[in-house]
Amino acid sequence: MPDAARQYHTQQTHYIRRTVTIADGSGTAVYAGTIPRGAIVLGTTCAVTTVFNSGTSDVVIVGTLADDDALVAAAGFSETAVGVTRVAPATLGGLLSASADTDIYTKWTGSGTAATTGVVEIIVEFAPDNDK
């Protein structure tokens, strides 16, 4: 269930954070949070803490229901190596929606032999529109 978008009264960057694991299910869109209207996404950090180990491939993407890889596309980072990668917005150019709050979703898809491990922290950093 989507939450209300957060916006603090002071000027600071905001973020939403979601842990994605193989338990979320391959190909399942998982709600991460809501970004307020007019906000600009500054980047997404993907911190793999446990490698994904499907037999053929593993892909984690981040975006909206309408554009599921708008913030992190399939080749945005390596799901098979522990590490932290900062990803610039893939297709939205940073601005999600000038007129409405935007729900963010993430999705892991594995192919080949079923994965037995895989954990990544997804952190979407954004600057709210102070005029809204």
Short mmCIF file of C-alpha atoms in Angstrom, two decimals:
data_model
loop_
_atom_site.label_atom_id
_atom_site.label_comp_id
_atom_site.label_asym_id
_atom_site.label_seq_id
_atom_site.Cartn_x
_atom_site.Cartn_y
_atom_site.Cartn_z
CA MET A 1 0.00 0.00 0.00
CA PRO A 2 1.57 3.31 -1.03
CA ASP A 3 2.43 5.82 1.70
CA ALA A 4 2.12 9.58 1.57
CA ALA A 5 5.17 11.33 0.15
CA ARG A 6 7.52 12.72 2.81
CA GLN A 7 8.73 16.29 2.78
CA TYR A 8 10.59 17.90 5.66
CA HIS A 9 10.27 21.61 6.43
CA THR A 10 14.04 22.24 6.14
CA GLN A 11 16.08 22.28 2.96
CA GLN A 12 17.71 18.87 2.74
CA THR A 13 17.85 15.94 0.42
CA HIS A 14 15.38 13.17 1.11
CA TYR A 15 15.47 9.48 0.36
CA ILE A 16 13.45 6.32 0.27
CA ARG A 17 15.08 2.99 1.07
CA ARG A 18 13.95 -0.55 0.33
CA THR A 19 15.64 -3.90 0.82
CA VAL A 20 15.14 -6.25 -2.14
CA THR A 21 15.73 -9.99 -1.73
CA ILE A 22 15.02 -13.16 -3.65
CA ALA A 23 12.15 -13.72 -1.21
CA ASP A 24 10.29 -10.85 -2.95
CA GLY A 25 9.85 -13.18 -5.92
CA SER A 26 11.32 -13.05 -9.38
CA GLY A 27 9.54 -10.54 -11.61
CA THR A 28 7.43 -9.05 -8.81
CA ALA A 29 7.17 -5.25 -8.58
CA VAL A 30 7.74 -4.23 -4.95
CA TYR A 31 6.67 -0.84 -3.62
CA ALA A 32 9.63 1.18 -2.32
CA GLY A 33 8.08 4.54 -1.45
CA THR A 34 6.49 7.71 -2.79
CA ILE A 35 8.32 10.76 -4.08
CA PRO A 36 6.42 14.08 -3.81
CA ARG A 37 5.29 16.01 -6.87
CA GLY A 38 7.92 18.28 -8.33
CA ALA A 39 10.83 16.43 -6.71
CA ILE A 40 14.02 15.83 -8.66
CA VAL A 41 15.73 12.47 -8.29
CA LEU A 42 19.44 13.03 -7.72
CA GLY A 43 20.46 9.40 -8.02
CA THR A 44 19.89 5.87 -6.81
CA THR A 45 22.38 3.92 -4.72
CA CYS A 46 22.36 0.13 -5.06
CA ALA A 47 24.22 -1.64 -2.25
CA VAL A 48 24.53 -5.39 -2.87
CA THR A 49 25.16 -7.00 0.51
CA THR A 50 24.63 -10.61 -0.60
CA VAL A 51 25.21 -11.60 -4.23
CA PHE A 52 22.35 -12.87 -6.39
CA ASN A 53 23.12 -16.32 -7.75
CA SER A 54 20.53 -17.41 -10.32
CA GLY A 55 21.91 -19.88 -12.84
CA THR A 56 21.80 -17.61 -15.90
CA SER A 57 21.23 -13.99 -14.87
CA ASP A 58 19.92 -11.63 -12.21
CA VAL A 59 18.58 -8.14 -12.88
CA VAL A 60 17.31 -5.50 -10.43
CA ILE A 61 15.53 -2.44 -11.83
CA VAL A 62 13.96 0.62 -10.20
CA GLY A 63 11.24 2.87 -11.60
CA THR A 64 7.49 3.36 -11.66
CA LEU A 65 4.69 1.00 -12.64
CA ALA A 66 4.44 2.82 -15.97
CA ASP A 67 8.22 2.83 -16.61
CA ASP A 68 9.75 0.09 -14.48
CA ASP A 69 13.41 0.90 -15.24
CA ALA A 70 13.15 4.70 -15.28
CA LEU A 71 15.66 5.15 -12.44
CA VAL A 72 17.86 2.03 -12.69
CA ALA A 73 17.95 0.04 -15.93
CA ALA A 74 18.97 -3.60 -16.32
CA ALA A 75 22.69 -2.87 -16.74
CA GLY A 76 22.75 -0.24 -13.98
CA PHE A 77 24.88 -2.25 -11.55
CA SER A 78 26.23 -5.75 -10.92
CA GLU A 79 23.92 -7.95 -8.88
CA THR A 80 26.59 -10.67 -8.73
CA ALA A 81 29.23 -8.73 -6.77
CA VAL A 82 29.08 -7.26 -3.28
CA GLY A 83 29.48 -3.49 -3.54
CA VAL A 84 27.87 -0.09 -3.75
CA THR A 85 26.99 1.61 -7.06
CA ARG A 86 25.55 5.09 -7.57
CA VAL A 87 23.26 5.24 -10.61
CA ALA A 88 22.10 8.45 -12.31
CA PRO A 89 18.43 8.47 -13.40
CA ALA A 90 18.10 6.26 -16.49
CA THR A 91 15.26 7.78 -18.51
CA LEU A 92 13.43 10.35 -16.45
CA GLY A 93 16.14 12.98 -16.45
CA GLY A 94 15.61 13.36 -12.71
CA LEU A 95 12.16 14.98 -12.74
CA LEU A 96 9.49 12.41 -11.93
CA SER A 97 6.28 14.43 -11.96
CA ALA A 98 5.62 18.13 -11.68
CA SER A 99 1.94 17.62 -10.88
CA ALA A 100 1.53 14.42 -8.82
CA ASP A 101 3.27 12.26 -6.24
CA THR A 102 5.07 9.30 -7.83
CA ASP A 103 5.21 5.78 -6.42
CA ILE A 104 8.57 4.05 -6.85
CA TYR A 105 8.87 0.30 -7.34
CA THR A 106 11.77 -2.09 -7.65
CA LYS A 107 11.90 -5.53 -9.24
CA TRP A 108 14.37 -8.42 -9.16
CA THR A 109 14.24 -10.96 -11.98
CA GLY A 110 16.30 -14.13 -11.98
CA SER A 111 16.61 -16.65 -14.80
CA GLY A 112 18.05 -20.12 -15.08
CA THR A 113 18.56 -22.15 -11.92
CA ALA A 114 16.61 -20.68 -9.00
CA ALA A 115 18.58 -18.26 -6.85
CA THR A 116 19.37 -19.20 -3.27
CA THR A 117 20.94 -15.88 -2.24
CA GLY A 118 20.51 -12.21 -3.07
CA VAL A 119 20.06 -8.98 -1.11
CA VAL A 120 20.38 -5.37 -2.29
CA GLU A 121 19.56 -2.10 -0.53
CA ILE A 122 17.95 0.39 -2.92
CA ILE A 123 18.21 4.05 -1.87
CA VAL A 124 16.57 6.71 -4.06
CA GLU A 125 17.78 10.21 -3.18
CA PHE A 126 15.67 13.21 -4.18
CA ALA A 127 15.29 16.93 -3.66
CA PRO A 128 11.71 18.05 -3.04
CA ASP A 129 10.30 21.15 -4.68
CA ASN A 130 10.41 23.77 -1.92
CA ASP A 131 7.75 25.81 -3.71
CA LYS A 132 5.10 23.11 -3.37
#
